[in-house]
Each structure stands twice: as C-alpha cells, then as structure tokens.
JSON list of C-alpha atoms in Angstrom, two decimals:
[
{"chain": "A", "resi": 967, "resn": "GLN", "atom": "CA", "xyz": [71.91, 63.85, 37.47]},
{"chain": "A", "resi": 968, "resn": "LYS", "atom": "CA", "xyz": [68.15, 63.97, 37.91]},
{"chain": "A", "resi": 969, "resn": "LYS", "atom": "CA", "xyz": [68.46, 65.82, 41.25]},
{"chain": "A", "resi": 970, "resn": "LEU", "atom": "CA", "xyz": [70.53, 68.53, 39.62]},
{"chain": "A", "resi": 971, "resn": "LEU", "atom": "CA", "xyz": [67.80, 68.85, 36.99]},
{"chain": "A", "resi": 972, "resn": "SER", "atom": "CA", "xyz": [65.06, 68.77, 39.62]},
{"chain": "A", "resi": 973, "resn": "THR", "atom": "CA", "xyz": [66.61, 71.39, 41.56]},
{"chain": "A", "resi": 974, "resn": "LYS", "atom": "CA", "xyz": [67.13, 73.60, 38.25]},
{"chain": "A", "resi": 975, "resn": "TYR", "atom": "CA", "xyz": [63.37, 73.56, 37.57]},
{"chain": "A", "resi": 976, "resn": "TYR", "atom": "CA", "xyz": [62.44, 74.39, 41.21]},
{"chain": "A", "resi": 977, "resn": "LEU", "atom": "CA", "xyz": [64.84, 77.23, 41.15]},
{"chain": "A", "resi": 978, "resn": "LEU", "atom": "CA", "xyz": [63.64, 78.35, 37.79]},
{"chain": "A", "resi": 979, "resn": "SER", "atom": "CA", "xyz": [59.97, 78.22, 38.96]},
{"chain": "A", "resi": 980, "resn": "THR", "atom": "CA", "xyz": [60.60, 80.22, 42.28]},
{"chain": "A", "resi": 981, "resn": "ILE", "atom": "CA", "xyz": [62.38, 82.82, 40.28]},
{"chain": "A", "resi": 982, "resn": "LEU", "atom": "CA", "xyz": [59.49, 83.00, 37.93]},
{"chain": "A", "resi": 983, "resn": "GLY", "atom": "CA", "xyz": [57.11, 83.02, 40.52]},
{"chain": "A", "resi": 984, "resn": "PHE", "atom": "CA", "xyz": [58.57, 86.17, 41.89]},
{"chain": "A", "resi": 985, "resn": "ALA", "atom": "CA", "xyz": [59.26, 87.63, 38.59]},
{"chain": "A", "resi": 986, "resn": "LEU", "atom": "CA", "xyz": [55.31, 87.19, 37.70]},
{"chain": "A", "resi": 987, "resn": "SER", "atom": "CA", "xyz": [54.21, 88.64, 41.16]},
{"chain": "A", "resi": 988, "resn": "ALA", "atom": "CA", "xyz": [56.78, 91.67, 40.96]},
{"chain": "A", "resi": 989, "resn": "TYR", "atom": "CA", "xyz": [54.24, 93.88, 39.79]},
{"chain": "A", "resi": 990, "resn": "PHE", "atom": "CA", "xyz": [52.59, 93.80, 43.31]},
{"chain": "A", "resi": 991, "resn": "TRP", "atom": "CA", "xyz": [55.52, 93.39, 45.76]},
{"chain": "A", "resi": 992, "resn": "LEU", "atom": "CA", "xyz": [58.09, 95.57, 44.01]},
{"chain": "A", "resi": 993, "resn": "PRO", "atom": "CA", "xyz": [56.12, 98.96, 44.43]},
{"chain": "A", "resi": 994, "resn": "ALA", "atom": "CA", "xyz": [54.93, 97.91, 47.56]},
{"chain": "A", "resi": 995, "resn": "ILE", "atom": "CA", "xyz": [58.44, 97.77, 48.86]},
{"chain": "A", "resi": 996, "resn": "TRP", "atom": "CA", "xyz": [59.81, 100.70, 46.67]},
{"chain": "A", "resi": 997, "resn": "GLU", "atom": "CA", "xyz": [56.95, 103.32, 47.68]},
{"chain": "A", "resi": 998, "resn": "LYS", "atom": "CA", "xyz": [56.50, 101.84, 51.31]},
{"chain": "A", "resi": 999, "resn": "LYS", "atom": "CA", "xyz": [58.41, 105.09, 52.62]},
{"chain": "A", "resi": 1000, "resn": "TYR", "atom": "CA", "xyz": [55.31, 107.28, 51.23]},
{"chain": "A", "resi": 1001, "resn": "ILE", "atom": "CA", "xyz": [52.81, 105.43, 53.21]},
{"chain": "A", "resi": 1002, "resn": "ILE", "atom": "CA", "xyz": [52.15, 106.87, 56.81]},
{"chain": "A", "resi": 1003, "resn": "LEU", "atom": "CA", "xyz": [50.69, 103.06, 57.68]},
{"chain": "A", "resi": 1004, "resn": "SER", "atom": "CA", "xyz": [54.41, 101.72, 57.42]},
{"chain": "A", "resi": 1005, "resn": "GLN", "atom": "CA", "xyz": [55.83, 104.20, 59.73]},
{"chain": "A", "resi": 1006, "resn": "ILE", "atom": "CA", "xyz": [53.00, 103.80, 62.56]},
{"chain": "A", "resi": 1007, "resn": "PRO", "atom": "CA", "xyz": [52.58, 100.42, 63.69]},
{"chain": "A", "resi": 1008, "resn": "LEU", "atom": "CA", "xyz": [48.86, 98.91, 64.11]},
{"chain": "A", "resi": 1009, "resn": "ALA", "atom": "CA", "xyz": [49.69, 96.45, 66.98]},
{"chain": "A", "resi": 1010, "resn": "ASP", "atom": "CA", "xyz": [52.12, 95.22, 69.13]},
{"chain": "A", "resi": 1011, "resn": "PHE", "atom": "CA", "xyz": [53.58, 91.88, 67.83]},
{"chain": "A", "resi": 1012, "resn": "HIS", "atom": "CA", "xyz": [54.45, 91.09, 71.78]},
{"chain": "A", "resi": 1013, "resn": "GLN", "atom": "CA", "xyz": [50.69, 90.59, 72.49]},
{"chain": "A", "resi": 1014, "resn": "HIS", "atom": "CA", "xyz": [50.16, 88.55, 69.38]},
{"chain": "A", "resi": 1015, "resn": "PHE", "atom": "CA", "xyz": [52.01, 85.33, 69.74]},
{"chain": "A", "resi": 1016, "resn": "VAL", "atom": "CA", "xyz": [50.07, 82.16, 69.61]},
{"chain": "A", "resi": 1017, "resn": "SER", "atom": "CA", "xyz": [50.44, 79.39, 72.09]},
{"chain": "A", "resi": 1018, "resn": "LEU", "atom": "CA", "xyz": [51.25, 75.80, 71.03]},
{"chain": "A", "resi": 1019, "resn": "LYS", "atom": "CA", "xyz": [48.08, 74.80, 72.51]},
{"chain": "A", "resi": 1020, "resn": "SER", "atom": "CA", "xyz": [45.96, 76.77, 70.52]},
{"chain": "A", "resi": 1021, "resn": "LEU", "atom": "CA", "xyz": [47.76, 75.76, 67.21]},
{"chain": "A", "resi": 1022, "resn": "ILE", "atom": "CA", "xyz": [46.21, 72.13, 68.24]},
{"chain": "A", "resi": 1023, "resn": "LEU", "atom": "CA", "xyz": [43.21, 72.33, 69.99]},
{"chain": "A", "resi": 1024, "resn": "PRO", "atom": "CA", "xyz": [39.97, 73.75, 68.65]},
{"chain": "A", "resi": 1025, "resn": "SER", "atom": "CA", "xyz": [39.02, 77.20, 69.94]},
{"chain": "A", "resi": 1026, "resn": "TRP", "atom": "CA", "xyz": [36.51, 78.51, 67.40]},
{"chain": "A", "resi": 1027, "resn": "SER", "atom": "CA", "xyz": [34.22, 80.85, 69.14]},
{"chain": "A", "resi": 1028, "resn": "TYR", "atom": "CA", "xyz": [32.33, 84.28, 67.80]},
{"chain": "A", "resi": 1029, "resn": "ASP", "atom": "CA", "xyz": [34.49, 86.57, 69.93]},
{"chain": "A", "resi": 1030, "resn": "ALA", "atom": "CA", "xyz": [36.77, 89.13, 68.70]},
{"chain": "A", "resi": 1031, "resn": "LEU", "atom": "CA", "xyz": [39.92, 86.50, 68.45]},
{"chain": "A", "resi": 1032, "resn": "PRO", "atom": "CA", "xyz": [39.82, 83.96, 65.66]},
{"chain": "A", "resi": 1033, "resn": "SER", "atom": "CA", "xyz": [40.97, 80.35, 65.84]},
{"chain": "A", "resi": 1034, "resn": "PHE", "atom": "CA", "xyz": [44.48, 79.71, 65.57]},
{"chain": "A", "resi": 1035, "resn": "GLN", "atom": "CA", "xyz": [44.08, 76.16, 64.95]},
{"chain": "A", "resi": 1036, "resn": "VAL", "atom": "CA", "xyz": [46.11, 74.51, 62.33]},
{"chain": "A", "resi": 1037, "resn": "GLY", "atom": "CA", "xyz": [43.41, 71.47, 62.16]},
{"chain": "A", "resi": 1038, "resn": "TRP", "atom": "CA", "xyz": [43.76, 67.88, 63.45]},
{"chain": "A", "resi": 1039, "resn": "VAL", "atom": "CA", "xyz": [43.24, 66.21, 59.77]},
{"chain": "A", "resi": 1040, "resn": "HIS", "atom": "CA", "xyz": [45.94, 68.66, 58.64]},
{"chain": "A", "resi": 1041, "resn": "LEU", "atom": "CA", "xyz": [48.27, 67.61, 61.27]},
{"chain": "A", "resi": 1042, "resn": "ALA", "atom": "CA", "xyz": [47.47, 63.93, 60.69]},
{"chain": "A", "resi": 1043, "resn": "ALA", "atom": "CA", "xyz": [48.28, 64.08, 57.39]},
{"chain": "A", "resi": 1044, "resn": "LEU", "atom": "CA", "xyz": [51.81, 65.75, 57.93]},
{"chain": "A", "resi": 1045, "resn": "VAL", "atom": "CA", "xyz": [52.38, 63.17, 60.68]},
{"chain": "A", "resi": 1046, "resn": "LEU", "atom": "CA", "xyz": [51.45, 60.37, 58.35]},
{"chain": "A", "resi": 1047, "resn": "VAL", "atom": "CA", "xyz": [53.70, 61.84, 55.41]},
{"chain": "A", "resi": 1048, "resn": "LEU", "atom": "CA", "xyz": [56.51, 61.89, 57.80]},
{"chain": "A", "resi": 1049, "resn": "ILE", "atom": "CA", "xyz": [55.92, 58.27, 59.00]},
{"chain": "A", "resi": 1050, "resn": "LEU", "atom": "CA", "xyz": [55.80, 57.25, 55.39]},
{"chain": "A", "resi": 1051, "resn": "PHE", "atom": "CA", "xyz": [58.81, 59.16, 54.46]},
{"chain": "A", "resi": 1052, "resn": "PHE", "atom": "CA", "xyz": [60.84, 57.87, 57.44]},
{"chain": "A", "resi": 1053, "resn": "LEU", "atom": "CA", "xyz": [59.63, 54.12, 56.33]},
{"chain": "A", "resi": 1054, "resn": "LYS", "atom": "CA", "xyz": [60.90, 55.12, 52.67]},
{"chain": "A", "resi": 1055, "resn": "ARG", "atom": "CA", "xyz": [57.22, 54.46, 51.17]},
{"chain": "A", "resi": 1056, "resn": "ILE", "atom": "CA", "xyz": [57.27, 58.16, 49.61]},
{"chain": "A", "resi": 1057, "resn": "GLN", "atom": "CA", "xyz": [60.25, 58.23, 47.43]},
{"chain": "A", "resi": 1058, "resn": "ASP", "atom": "CA", "xyz": [59.74, 61.10, 44.89]},
{"chain": "A", "resi": 1059, "resn": "ASP", "atom": "CA", "xyz": [61.10, 64.04, 44.87]},
{"chain": "A", "resi": 1060, "resn": "PHE", "atom": "CA", "xyz": [62.33, 64.74, 48.41]},
{"chain": "A", "resi": 1061, "resn": "LEU", "atom": "CA", "xyz": [63.41, 68.44, 48.18]},
{"chain": "A", "resi": 1062, "resn": "ILE", "atom": "CA", "xyz": [59.88, 70.00, 47.77]},
{"chain": "A", "resi": 1063, "resn": "LEU", "atom": "CA", "xyz": [58.71, 67.41, 50.72]},
{"chain": "A", "resi": 1064, "resn": "ARG", "atom": "CA", "xyz": [61.62, 68.40, 53.26]},
{"chain": "A", "resi": 1065, "resn": "PHE", "atom": "CA", "xyz": [61.37, 72.33, 52.03]},
{"chain": "A", "resi": 1066, "resn": "SER", "atom": "CA", "xyz": [57.55, 71.95, 52.90]},
{"chain": "A", "resi": 1067, "resn": "ILE", "atom": "CA", "xyz": [58.08, 70.25, 56.15]},
{"chain": "A", "resi": 1068, "resn": "VAL", "atom": "CA", "xyz": [61.16, 72.60, 57.44]},
{"chain": "A", "resi": 1069, "resn": "ALA", "atom": "CA", "xyz": [59.44, 75.60, 56.40]},
{"chain": "A", "resi": 1070, "resn": "PHE", "atom": "CA", "xyz": [55.92, 74.64, 58.30]},
{"chain": "A", "resi": 1071, "resn": "LEU", "atom": "CA", "xyz": [58.33, 73.87, 61.40]},
{"chain": "A", "resi": 1072, "resn": "ILE", "atom": "CA", "xyz": [60.05, 77.32, 60.83]},
{"chain": "A", "resi": 1073, "resn": "LEU", "atom": "CA", "xyz": [56.77, 79.17, 60.42]},
{"chain": "A", "resi": 1074, "resn": "VAL", "atom": "CA", "xyz": [55.20, 77.43, 63.78]},
{"chain": "A", "resi": 1075, "resn": "PHE", "atom": "CA", "xyz": [58.33, 78.38, 65.64]},
{"chain": "A", "resi": 1076, "resn": "LEU", "atom": "CA", "xyz": [57.96, 81.91, 64.73]},
{"chain": "A", "resi": 1077, "resn": "MET", "atom": "CA", "xyz": [54.10, 81.89, 65.77]},
{"chain": "A", "resi": 1078, "resn": "LEU", "atom": "CA", "xyz": [55.56, 80.94, 69.20]},
{"chain": "A", "resi": 1079, "resn": "PRO", "atom": "CA", "xyz": [56.67, 83.44, 72.02]},
{"chain": "A", "resi": 1080, "resn": "ALA", "atom": "CA", "xyz": [59.99, 81.62, 71.98]},
{"chain": "A", "resi": 1081, "resn": "SER", "atom": "CA", "xyz": [60.65, 83.17, 68.72]},
{"chain": "A", "resi": 1082, "resn": "LEU", "atom": "CA", "xyz": [60.35, 86.77, 70.50]},
{"chain": "A", "resi": 1083, "resn": "PRO", "atom": "CA", "xyz": [64.47, 87.52, 70.00]},
{"chain": "A", "resi": 1084, "resn": "PHE", "atom": "CA", "xyz": [64.00, 86.93, 65.98]},
{"chain": "A", "resi": 1085, "resn": "TRP", "atom": "CA", "xyz": [60.80, 89.33, 65.94]},
{"chain": "A", "resi": 1086, "resn": "GLN", "atom": "CA", "xyz": [62.96, 91.90, 67.88]},
{"chain": "A", "resi": 1087, "resn": "ASN", "atom": "CA", "xyz": [66.09, 91.73, 65.96]},
{"chain": "A", "resi": 1088, "resn": "THR", "atom": "CA", "xyz": [65.11, 91.14, 62.12]},
{"chain": "A", "resi": 1089, "resn": "PRO", "atom": "CA", "xyz": [63.97, 94.29, 60.17]},
{"chain": "A", "resi": 1090, "resn": "LEU", "atom": "CA", "xyz": [61.59, 92.18, 58.15]},
{"chain": "A", "resi": 1091, "resn": "PHE", "atom": "CA", "xyz": [59.58, 90.93, 61.03]},
{"chain": "A", "resi": 1092, "resn": "LYS", "atom": "CA", "xyz": [58.59, 94.70, 61.79]},
{"chain": "A", "resi": 1093, "resn": "ASN", "atom": "CA", "xyz": [56.34, 94.63, 58.70]},
{"chain": "A", "resi": 1094, "resn": "PHE", "atom": "CA", "xyz": [54.14, 91.94, 60.30]},
{"chain": "A", "resi": 1095, "resn": "ASP", "atom": "CA", "xyz": [52.10, 93.08, 63.11]},
{"chain": "A", "resi": 1096, "resn": "PHE", "atom": "CA", "xyz": [50.56, 89.87, 64.09]},
{"chain": "A", "resi": 1097, "resn": "PRO", "atom": "CA", "xyz": [52.80, 86.75, 64.16]},
{"chain": "A", "resi": 1098, "resn": "TRP", "atom": "CA", "xyz": [49.71, 84.57, 63.56]},
{"chain": "A", "resi": 1099, "resn": "ARG", "atom": "CA", "xyz": [49.30, 85.92, 60.23]},
{"chain": "A", "resi": 1100, "resn": "LEU", "atom": "CA", "xyz": [51.96, 83.44, 59.16]},
{"chain": "A", "resi": 1101, "resn": "LEU", "atom": "CA", "xyz": [49.30, 80.68, 59.88]},
{"chain": "A", "resi": 1102, "resn": "GLY", "atom": "CA", "xyz": [48.20, 80.95, 56.09]},
{"chain": "A", "resi": 1103, "resn": "LEU", "atom": "CA", "xyz": [51.50, 79.73, 55.06]},
{"chain": "A", "resi": 1104, "resn": "THR", "atom": "CA", "xyz": [51.54, 77.00, 57.65]},
{"chain": "A", "resi": 1105, "resn": "GLY", "atom": "CA", "xyz": [48.16, 75.75, 55.73]},
{"chain": "A", "resi": 1106, "resn": "PHE", "atom": "CA", "xyz": [49.93, 75.90, 52.29]},
{"chain": "A", "resi": 1107, "resn": "PHE", "atom": "CA", "xyz": [53.12, 74.06, 53.39]},
{"chain": "A", "resi": 1108, "resn": "ILE", "atom": "CA", "xyz": [51.18, 71.30, 54.91]},
{"chain": "A", "resi": 1109, "resn": "SER", "atom": "CA", "xyz": [48.87, 70.98, 51.80]},
{"chain": "A", "resi": 1110, "resn": "LEU", "atom": "CA", "xyz": [51.88, 70.58, 49.78]},
{"chain": "A", "resi": 1111, "resn": "ALA", "atom": "CA", "xyz": [53.50, 68.02, 52.02]},
{"chain": "A", "resi": 1112, "resn": "SER", "atom": "CA", "xyz": [50.32, 66.09, 52.17]},
{"chain": "A", "resi": 1113, "resn": "GLY", "atom": "CA", "xyz": [50.17, 66.16, 48.53]},
{"chain": "A", "resi": 1114, "resn": "PHE", "atom": "CA", "xyz": [53.03, 63.22, 48.51]},
{"chain": "A", "resi": 1115, "resn": "LEU", "atom": "CA", "xyz": [50.50, 60.95, 50.16]},
{"chain": "A", "resi": 1116, "resn": "ALA", "atom": "CA", "xyz": [48.56, 60.72, 46.69]},
{"chain": "A", "resi": 1117, "resn": "LEU", "atom": "CA", "xyz": [52.03, 59.14, 45.18]},
{"chain": "A", "resi": 1118, "resn": "GLY", "atom": "CA", "xyz": [51.46, 55.78, 47.12]},
{"chain": "A", "resi": 1119, "resn": "LYS", "atom": "CA", "xyz": [49.54, 52.83, 45.81]},
{"chain": "A", "resi": 1120, "resn": "SER", "atom": "CA", "xyz": [46.31, 53.59, 47.71]},
{"chain": "A", "resi": 1121, "resn": "GLY", "atom": "CA", "xyz": [47.31, 57.51, 47.64]},
{"chain": "A", "resi": 1122, "resn": "LYS", "atom": "CA", "xyz": [44.18, 58.65, 45.98]},
{"chain": "A", "resi": 1123, "resn": "PHE", "atom": "CA", "xyz": [41.91, 56.92, 48.13]},
{"chain": "A", "resi": 1124, "resn": "LEU", "atom": "CA", "xyz": [43.71, 58.23, 51.22]},
{"chain": "A", "resi": 1125, "resn": "VAL", "atom": "CA", "xyz": [43.73, 61.68, 49.92]},
{"chain": "A", "resi": 1126, "resn": "PHE", "atom": "CA", "xyz": [39.97, 61.12, 49.16]},
{"chain": "A", "resi": 1127, "resn": "PHE", "atom": "CA", "xyz": [39.32, 59.90, 52.82]},
{"chain": "A", "resi": 1128, "resn": "LEU", "atom": "CA", "xyz": [41.28, 62.89, 54.37]},
{"chain": "A", "resi": 1129, "resn": "ALA", "atom": "CA", "xyz": [39.25, 65.55, 52.31]},
{"chain": "A", "resi": 1130, "resn": "ILE", "atom": "CA", "xyz": [36.10, 64.14, 53.48]},
{"chain": "A", "resi": 1131, "resn": "LEU", "atom": "CA", "xyz": [37.55, 64.02, 57.11]},
{"chain": "A", "resi": 1132, "resn": "VAL", "atom": "CA", "xyz": [38.39, 67.88, 56.81]},
{"chain": "A", "resi": 1133, "resn": "ILE", "atom": "CA", "xyz": [34.67, 68.30, 55.73]},
{"chain": "A", "resi": 1134, "resn": "VAL", "atom": "CA", "xyz": [33.24, 66.26, 58.75]},
{"chain": "A", "resi": 1135, "resn": "PHE", "atom": "CA", "xyz": [35.67, 67.94, 61.22]},
{"chain": "A", "resi": 1136, "resn": "ASN", "atom": "CA", "xyz": [34.66, 71.51, 59.86]},
{"chain": "A", "resi": 1137, "resn": "LEU", "atom": "CA", "xyz": [31.05, 71.15, 59.67]},
{"chain": "A", "resi": 1138, "resn": "PRO", "atom": "CA", "xyz": [30.22, 72.23, 63.29]},
{"chain": "A", "resi": 1139, "resn": "TYR", "atom": "CA", "xyz": [31.96, 75.46, 62.54]},
{"chain": "A", "resi": 1140, "resn": "ALA", "atom": "CA", "xyz": [29.64, 76.16, 59.67]},
{"chain": "A", "resi": 1141, "resn": "GLN", "atom": "CA", "xyz": [26.61, 76.97, 61.69]},
{"chain": "A", "resi": 1142, "resn": "PRO", "atom": "CA", "xyz": [25.52, 80.38, 62.82]},
{"chain": "A", "resi": 1143, "resn": "ARG", "atom": "CA", "xyz": [25.76, 80.84, 66.70]},
{"chain": "A", "resi": 1144, "resn": "LYS", "atom": "CA", "xyz": [21.98, 82.48, 66.73]},
{"chain": "A", "resi": 1145, "resn": "PHE", "atom": "CA", "xyz": [19.23, 83.24, 64.30]},
{"chain": "A", "resi": 1146, "resn": "VAL", "atom": "CA", "xyz": [17.79, 86.72, 64.07]},
{"chain": "A", "resi": 1147, "resn": "ASN", "atom": "CA", "xyz": [14.19, 87.30, 63.35]},
{"chain": "A", "resi": 1148, "resn": "ARG", "atom": "CA", "xyz": [13.20, 91.08, 63.27]},
{"chain": "A", "resi": 1149, "resn": "GLY", "atom": "CA", "xyz": [10.14, 90.81, 61.13]},
{"chain": "A", "resi": 1150, "resn": "ASP", "atom": "CA", "xyz": [9.24, 92.59, 58.15]},
{"chain": "A", "resi": 1151, "resn": "ASP", "atom": "CA", "xyz": [8.49, 95.98, 59.84]},
{"chain": "A", "resi": 1152, "resn": "PHE", "atom": "CA", "xyz": [12.06, 96.46, 60.96]},
{"chain": "A", "resi": 1153, "resn": "TYR", "atom": "CA", "xyz": [13.34, 96.62, 57.61]},
{"chain": "A", "resi": 1154, "resn": "ARG", "atom": "CA", "xyz": [11.04, 99.52, 56.47]}
]
C-alpha cells in the first residue's frame, strides 16, 4: 500500500514537472521545423564519444576540449551508496535510488562508443550533437543517489565529509593557468 502511494506521488511529481516546464519544451518541439539549425547538424556525433578512461581519470587542461571526468568523490559516493544498498543499510524509498542508479548507468553507456547503434537508429538522439552533453544528467543522478547517504545514523557527517572532499579535490582546478600583466598603457 505504501509503495503504491509512493509510486503515485512520484508519477504525479514527474507529470507536474513536465507540465510546469512545458512552456519551454512544447514550443521548442512544435516550432522546430521553422529553425534552420535543426536541419543542419552542428557536429558529427561519431567524433564526440567519450572513453571510459576519460570519464574516470582527470584530464583537465586549458585546451579546446573540456574535461569529461565524472569526479572521484562522486564515484566514491555512488559506490558507497551501492554497498550500503546491498548491505540493506539504506531502507527508505528504493524506487528513486534504483531509478537514479539505472539512469546513471544508461547515461554513461550512451556516452561511450559502444552505444553507436542507438545513436544511429534513434531519431531523438539526432537532436544531440555531442554524446558528452549527457554528462550533466549523470551528475544529477549521482547527486540524487548520493542523497541517500544522509539517511543513516552518521549520514549527515558522511555527506558533510564528502562535500569537503569535493571542495578539496576541485581546488587545483580553480587556479588560472597564467597571469597576464599588460600594464595600464595597454588599456588606453
């Protein structure tokens, strides 16, 4: 009974979310035929798949390509959630947790070259020029799954510790590559 009520609330929330955002996505789909950019591909998606190595290992540079790393702390949190889930330490609302983990895994798969047949045969994917654009959604689903770490006895401490780790691991990326001192005469 509780699961049915919980599922009904999730379904209602999802429908409400789509309805509230319909002012954006409904005209975008409806009037797509009038936009010339929707008929001209901006990039060839075959060239923009991400390797599993680049999703795990840091590859930050100041070059043209961005880093596609998911994040070590985020992956550690996901592994911790999975461990606690299988040890039955997380017992609240498995539906969102399962959905988050499955969605994360599907999105990671869709960014890899192994998913090429899906990209070639699914019309919806033709709207995405770069498979790595799905990386933002993976961050959302990892965060959603990691929120279940706060449910345990020491959950708040663990979440606080993981947040500190995220800051510490990202500090090296928050520094400029070089400083340019042109003097005041340059700007006149």
